[in-house]
C-alpha positions as a Python dict, from the first residue, in 0.01 Angstrom:
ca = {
    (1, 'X'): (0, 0, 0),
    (2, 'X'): (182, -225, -186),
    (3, 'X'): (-78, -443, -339),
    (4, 'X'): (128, -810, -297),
    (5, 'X'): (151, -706, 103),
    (6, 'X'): (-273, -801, 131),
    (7, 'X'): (-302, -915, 444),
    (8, 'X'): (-301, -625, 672),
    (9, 'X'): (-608, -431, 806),
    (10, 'X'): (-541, -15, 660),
    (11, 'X'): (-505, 236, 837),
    (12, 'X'): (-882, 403, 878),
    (13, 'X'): (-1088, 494, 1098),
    (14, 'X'): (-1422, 303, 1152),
    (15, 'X'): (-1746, 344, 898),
    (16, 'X'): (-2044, 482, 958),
    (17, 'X'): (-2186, 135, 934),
    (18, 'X'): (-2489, -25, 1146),
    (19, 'X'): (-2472, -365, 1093),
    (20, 'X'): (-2281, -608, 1386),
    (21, 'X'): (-2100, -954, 1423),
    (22, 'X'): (-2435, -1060, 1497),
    (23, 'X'): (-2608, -1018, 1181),
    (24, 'X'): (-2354, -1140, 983),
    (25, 'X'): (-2366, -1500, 767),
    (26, 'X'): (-2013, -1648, 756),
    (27, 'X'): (-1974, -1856, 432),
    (28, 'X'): (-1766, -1993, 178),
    (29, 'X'): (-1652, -1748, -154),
    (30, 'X'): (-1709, -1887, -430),
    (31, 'X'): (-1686, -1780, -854),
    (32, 'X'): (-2008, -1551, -819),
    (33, 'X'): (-1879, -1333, -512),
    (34, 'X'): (-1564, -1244, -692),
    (35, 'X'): (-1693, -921, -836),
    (36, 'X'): (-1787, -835, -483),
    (37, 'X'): (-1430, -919, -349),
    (38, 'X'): (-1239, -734, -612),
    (39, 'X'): (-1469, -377, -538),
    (40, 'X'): (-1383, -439, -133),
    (41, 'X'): (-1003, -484, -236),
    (42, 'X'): (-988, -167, -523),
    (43, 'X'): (-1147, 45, -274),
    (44, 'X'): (-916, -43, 33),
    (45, 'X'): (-642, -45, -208),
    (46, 'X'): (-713, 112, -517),
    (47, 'X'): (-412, 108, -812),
    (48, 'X'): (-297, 473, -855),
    (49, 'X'): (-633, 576, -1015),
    (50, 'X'): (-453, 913, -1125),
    (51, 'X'): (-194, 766, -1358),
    (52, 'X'): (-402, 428, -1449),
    (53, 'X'): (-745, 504, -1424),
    (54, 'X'): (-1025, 357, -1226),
    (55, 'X'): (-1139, 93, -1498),
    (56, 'X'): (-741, -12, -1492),
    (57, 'X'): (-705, -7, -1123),
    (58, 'X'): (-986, -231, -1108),
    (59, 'X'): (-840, -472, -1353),
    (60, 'X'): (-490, -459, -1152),
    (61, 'X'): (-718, -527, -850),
    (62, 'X'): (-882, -819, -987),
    (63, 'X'): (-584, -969, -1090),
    (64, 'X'): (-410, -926, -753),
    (65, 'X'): (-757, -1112, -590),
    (66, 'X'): (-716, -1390, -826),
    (67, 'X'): (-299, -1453, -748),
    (68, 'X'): (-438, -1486, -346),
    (69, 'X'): (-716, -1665, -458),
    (70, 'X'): (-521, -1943, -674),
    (71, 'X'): (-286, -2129, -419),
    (72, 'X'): (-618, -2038, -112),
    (73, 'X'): (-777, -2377, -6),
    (74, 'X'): (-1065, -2207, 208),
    (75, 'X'): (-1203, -1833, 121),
    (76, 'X'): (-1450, -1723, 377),
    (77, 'X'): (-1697, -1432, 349),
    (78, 'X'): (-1844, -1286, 591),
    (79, 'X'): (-2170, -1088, 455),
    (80, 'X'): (-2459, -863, 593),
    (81, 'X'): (-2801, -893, 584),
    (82, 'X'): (-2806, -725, 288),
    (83, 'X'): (-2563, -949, 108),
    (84, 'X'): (-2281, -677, 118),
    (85, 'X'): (-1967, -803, 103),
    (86, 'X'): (-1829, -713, 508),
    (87, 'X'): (-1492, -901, 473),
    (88, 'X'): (-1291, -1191, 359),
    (89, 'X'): (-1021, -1395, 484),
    (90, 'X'): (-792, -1651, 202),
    (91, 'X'): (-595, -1882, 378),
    (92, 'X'): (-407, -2164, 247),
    (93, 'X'): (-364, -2515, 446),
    (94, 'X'): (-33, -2681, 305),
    (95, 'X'): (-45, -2992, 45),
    (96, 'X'): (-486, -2913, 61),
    (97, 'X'): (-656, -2868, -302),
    (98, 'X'): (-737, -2480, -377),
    (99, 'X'): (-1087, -2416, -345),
    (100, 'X'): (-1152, -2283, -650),
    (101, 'X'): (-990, -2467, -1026),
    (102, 'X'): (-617, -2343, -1011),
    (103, 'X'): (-673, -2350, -1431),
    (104, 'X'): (-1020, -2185, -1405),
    (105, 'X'): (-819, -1885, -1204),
    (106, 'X'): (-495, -1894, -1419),
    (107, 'X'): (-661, -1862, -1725),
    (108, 'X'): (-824, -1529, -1568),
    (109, 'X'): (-521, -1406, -1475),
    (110, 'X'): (-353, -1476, -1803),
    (111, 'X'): (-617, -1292, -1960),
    (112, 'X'): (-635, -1004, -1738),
    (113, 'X'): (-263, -944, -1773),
    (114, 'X'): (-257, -929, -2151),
    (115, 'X'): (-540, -691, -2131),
    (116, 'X'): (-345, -435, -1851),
    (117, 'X'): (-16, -473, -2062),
    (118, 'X'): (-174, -301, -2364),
    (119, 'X'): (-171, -10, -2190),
    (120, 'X'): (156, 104, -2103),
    (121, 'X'): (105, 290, -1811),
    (122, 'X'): (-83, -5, -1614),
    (123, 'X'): (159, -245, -1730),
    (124, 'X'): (473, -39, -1602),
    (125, 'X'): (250, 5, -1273),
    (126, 'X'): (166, -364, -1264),
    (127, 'X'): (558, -466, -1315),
    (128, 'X'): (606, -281, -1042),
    (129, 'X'): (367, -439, -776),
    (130, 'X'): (479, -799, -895),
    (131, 'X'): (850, -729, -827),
    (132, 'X'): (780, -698, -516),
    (133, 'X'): (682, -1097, -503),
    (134, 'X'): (1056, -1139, -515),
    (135, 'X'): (1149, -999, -207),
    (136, 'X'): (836, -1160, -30),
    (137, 'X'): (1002, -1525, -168),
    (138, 'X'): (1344, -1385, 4),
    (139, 'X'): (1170, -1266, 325),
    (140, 'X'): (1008, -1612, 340),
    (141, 'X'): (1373, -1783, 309),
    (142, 'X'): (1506, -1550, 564),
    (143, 'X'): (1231, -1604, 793),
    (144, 'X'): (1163, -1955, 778),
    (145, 'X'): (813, -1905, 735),
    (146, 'X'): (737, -2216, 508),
    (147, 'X'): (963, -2447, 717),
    (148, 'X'): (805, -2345, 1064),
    (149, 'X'): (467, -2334, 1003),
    (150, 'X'): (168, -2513, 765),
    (151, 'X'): (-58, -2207, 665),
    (152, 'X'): (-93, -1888, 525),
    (153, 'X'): (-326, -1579, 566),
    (154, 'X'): (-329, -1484, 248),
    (155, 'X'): (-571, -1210, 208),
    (156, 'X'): (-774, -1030, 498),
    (157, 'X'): (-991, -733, 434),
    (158, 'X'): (-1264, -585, 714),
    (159, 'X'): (-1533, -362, 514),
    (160, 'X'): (-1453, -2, 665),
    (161, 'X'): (-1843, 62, 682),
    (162, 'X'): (-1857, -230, 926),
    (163, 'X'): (-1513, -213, 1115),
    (164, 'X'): (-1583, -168, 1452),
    (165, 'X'): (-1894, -400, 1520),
    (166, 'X'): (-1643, -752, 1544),
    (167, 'X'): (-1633, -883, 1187),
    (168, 'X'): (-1294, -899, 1224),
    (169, 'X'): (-1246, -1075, 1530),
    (170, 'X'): (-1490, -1310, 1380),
    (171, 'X'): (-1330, -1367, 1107),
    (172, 'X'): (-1010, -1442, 1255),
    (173, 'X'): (-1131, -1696, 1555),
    (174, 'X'): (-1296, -1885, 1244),
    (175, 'X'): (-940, -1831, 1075),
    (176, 'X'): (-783, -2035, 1346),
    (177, 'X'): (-1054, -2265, 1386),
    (178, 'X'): (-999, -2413, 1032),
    (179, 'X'): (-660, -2395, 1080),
    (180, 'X'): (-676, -2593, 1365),
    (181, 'X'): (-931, -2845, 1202),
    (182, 'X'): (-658, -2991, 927),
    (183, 'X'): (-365, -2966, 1266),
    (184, 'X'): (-163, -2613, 1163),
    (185, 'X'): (-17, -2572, 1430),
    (186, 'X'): (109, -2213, 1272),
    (187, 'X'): (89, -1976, 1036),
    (188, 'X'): (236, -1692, 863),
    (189, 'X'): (120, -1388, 687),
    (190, 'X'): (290, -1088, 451),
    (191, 'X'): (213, -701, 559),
    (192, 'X'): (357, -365, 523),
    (193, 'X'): (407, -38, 659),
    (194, 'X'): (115, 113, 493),
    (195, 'X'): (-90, -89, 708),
    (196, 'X'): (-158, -135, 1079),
    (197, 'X'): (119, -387, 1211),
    (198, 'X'): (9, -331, 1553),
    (199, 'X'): (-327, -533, 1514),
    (200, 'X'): (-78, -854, 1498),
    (201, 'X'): (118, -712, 1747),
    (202, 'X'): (-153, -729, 1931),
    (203, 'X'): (-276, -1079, 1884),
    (204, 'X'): (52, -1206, 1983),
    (205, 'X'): (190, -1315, 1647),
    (206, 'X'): (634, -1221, 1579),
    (207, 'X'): (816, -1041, 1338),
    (208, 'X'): (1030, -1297, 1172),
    (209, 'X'): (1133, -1087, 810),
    (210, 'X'): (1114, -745, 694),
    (211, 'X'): (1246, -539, 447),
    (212, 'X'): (1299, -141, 424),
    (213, 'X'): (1128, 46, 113),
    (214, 'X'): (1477, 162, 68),
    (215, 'X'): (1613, -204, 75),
    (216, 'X'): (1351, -281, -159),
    (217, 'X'): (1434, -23, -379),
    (218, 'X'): (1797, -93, -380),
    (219, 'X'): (1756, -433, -451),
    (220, 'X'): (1550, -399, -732),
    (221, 'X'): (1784, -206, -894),
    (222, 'X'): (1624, 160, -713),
    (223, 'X'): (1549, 485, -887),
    (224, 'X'): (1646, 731, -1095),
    (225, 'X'): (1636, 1043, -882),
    (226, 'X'): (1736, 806, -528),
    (227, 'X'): (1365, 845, -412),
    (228, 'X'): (1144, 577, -289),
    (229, 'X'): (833, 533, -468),
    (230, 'X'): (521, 521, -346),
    (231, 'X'): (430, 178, -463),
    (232, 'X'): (678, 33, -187),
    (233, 'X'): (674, 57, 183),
    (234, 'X'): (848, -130, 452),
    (235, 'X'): (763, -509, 411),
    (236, 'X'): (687, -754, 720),
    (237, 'X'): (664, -1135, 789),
    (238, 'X'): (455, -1242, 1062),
    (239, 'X'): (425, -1568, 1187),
    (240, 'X'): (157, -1641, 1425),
    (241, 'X'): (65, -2029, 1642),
    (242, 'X'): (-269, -2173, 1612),
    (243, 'X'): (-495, -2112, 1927),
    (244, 'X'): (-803, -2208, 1865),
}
């Protein structure tokens, strides 16, 4: 999965976990649950560990946490009794503050970036992911996403050792409930075809963009041997009303 396409629940099949909806504590993320956040993302996602390595892939996945987490103006955790980490959802309420310091975060990133692009192989990977920010700007232009609604789902991961019990659903009826709060009346969301579309299919939100891999490819100038790499997959714009 393309790691700029983060708001998609993966293809997998449900944990072993015990815990339910009902033992979870819903709360804000803050600075010292970040470390938490980035392991859930690098293992739902992880970086091409055979070419980067896993220390690298978890850098690349910290950085990619951090570019949700800048412009997100509530990050909600949802976490067992334990204190594991059993899923987040970043959303961002347009012309709200961030949550967190939008310095605070870019100097992290800044640093983070310097620290992938001294080693060659990261940084080509890395190039690679944020090109694909480009085409989610076009998608947004050819959907209309910014002009017809007032929030984004930025990031949305469900812990696969609790997907099942209705952390999930939680998190998303407490998704549209703070959307609702500040009067979105709609929001949008990026995914991809590495992911499972049909869960939005499902709760009723459209299709307004997408892009082939192949597209993707072409437009970014595509491949040597005509293939489509791996880092790319078919790229989706889903807009979704407020109905909480």
């Amino acid at each position: 999965m393309a790691a700029n396409s983060a708001t998609a629940i993966p293809n997998a099949g449900m944990g072993a976990g015990t815990n339910n909806a009902s033992a979870i504590v819903f709360r804000p993320i803050g600075w010292g649950d970040l470390d938490a956040v980035v392991d859930l993302f690098d293992r739902t996602w992880p970086q091409d560990v055979d070419k980067v390595g896993a220390d690298m892939s978890r850098l690349i996945s910290r950085y990619f946490v951090l570019h949700y987490l800048l412009p997100t103006t509530f990050a909600n955790g949802a976490f067992a009794a334990d204190g594991t980490l059993a899923g987040v959802t970043f959303i961002r309420v347009a012309g709200e503050a961030p949550q967190l310091d939008e310095i605070e975060v870019g100097e992290e990133m800044k640093a983070l970036e310097r620290r992938i692009d001294a080693d060659p192989e990261a940084a080509k990977h890395m190039a690679a992911l944020k090109s694909g920010f480009s085409v989610e700007l076009d998608l947004e232009r050819e959907g209309r996403a910014n002009e017809t609604t007032m929030g984004e789902l930025e990031l949305f991961i469900v812990n696969p050792d609790v997907r099942g019990h209705g952390v999930g659903g939680q998190l998303w009826r407490r998704m549209q409930e703070h959307f609702a709060a500040w009067d979105v009346p709609a929001f949008y969301l990026h995914t991809d075809s590495d992911c499972d579309v049909s869960f939005y299919d499902h709760k009723g939100l459209d299709c307004i963009a997408y892009r082939t891999a192949s597209e993707t490819v072409a437009r970014l100038g595509g491949s040597a041997d005509g293939e489509v790499p791996p880092l790319f997959d078919d790229m989706f714009i889903y807009r979704g009303k407020v109905t909480a």
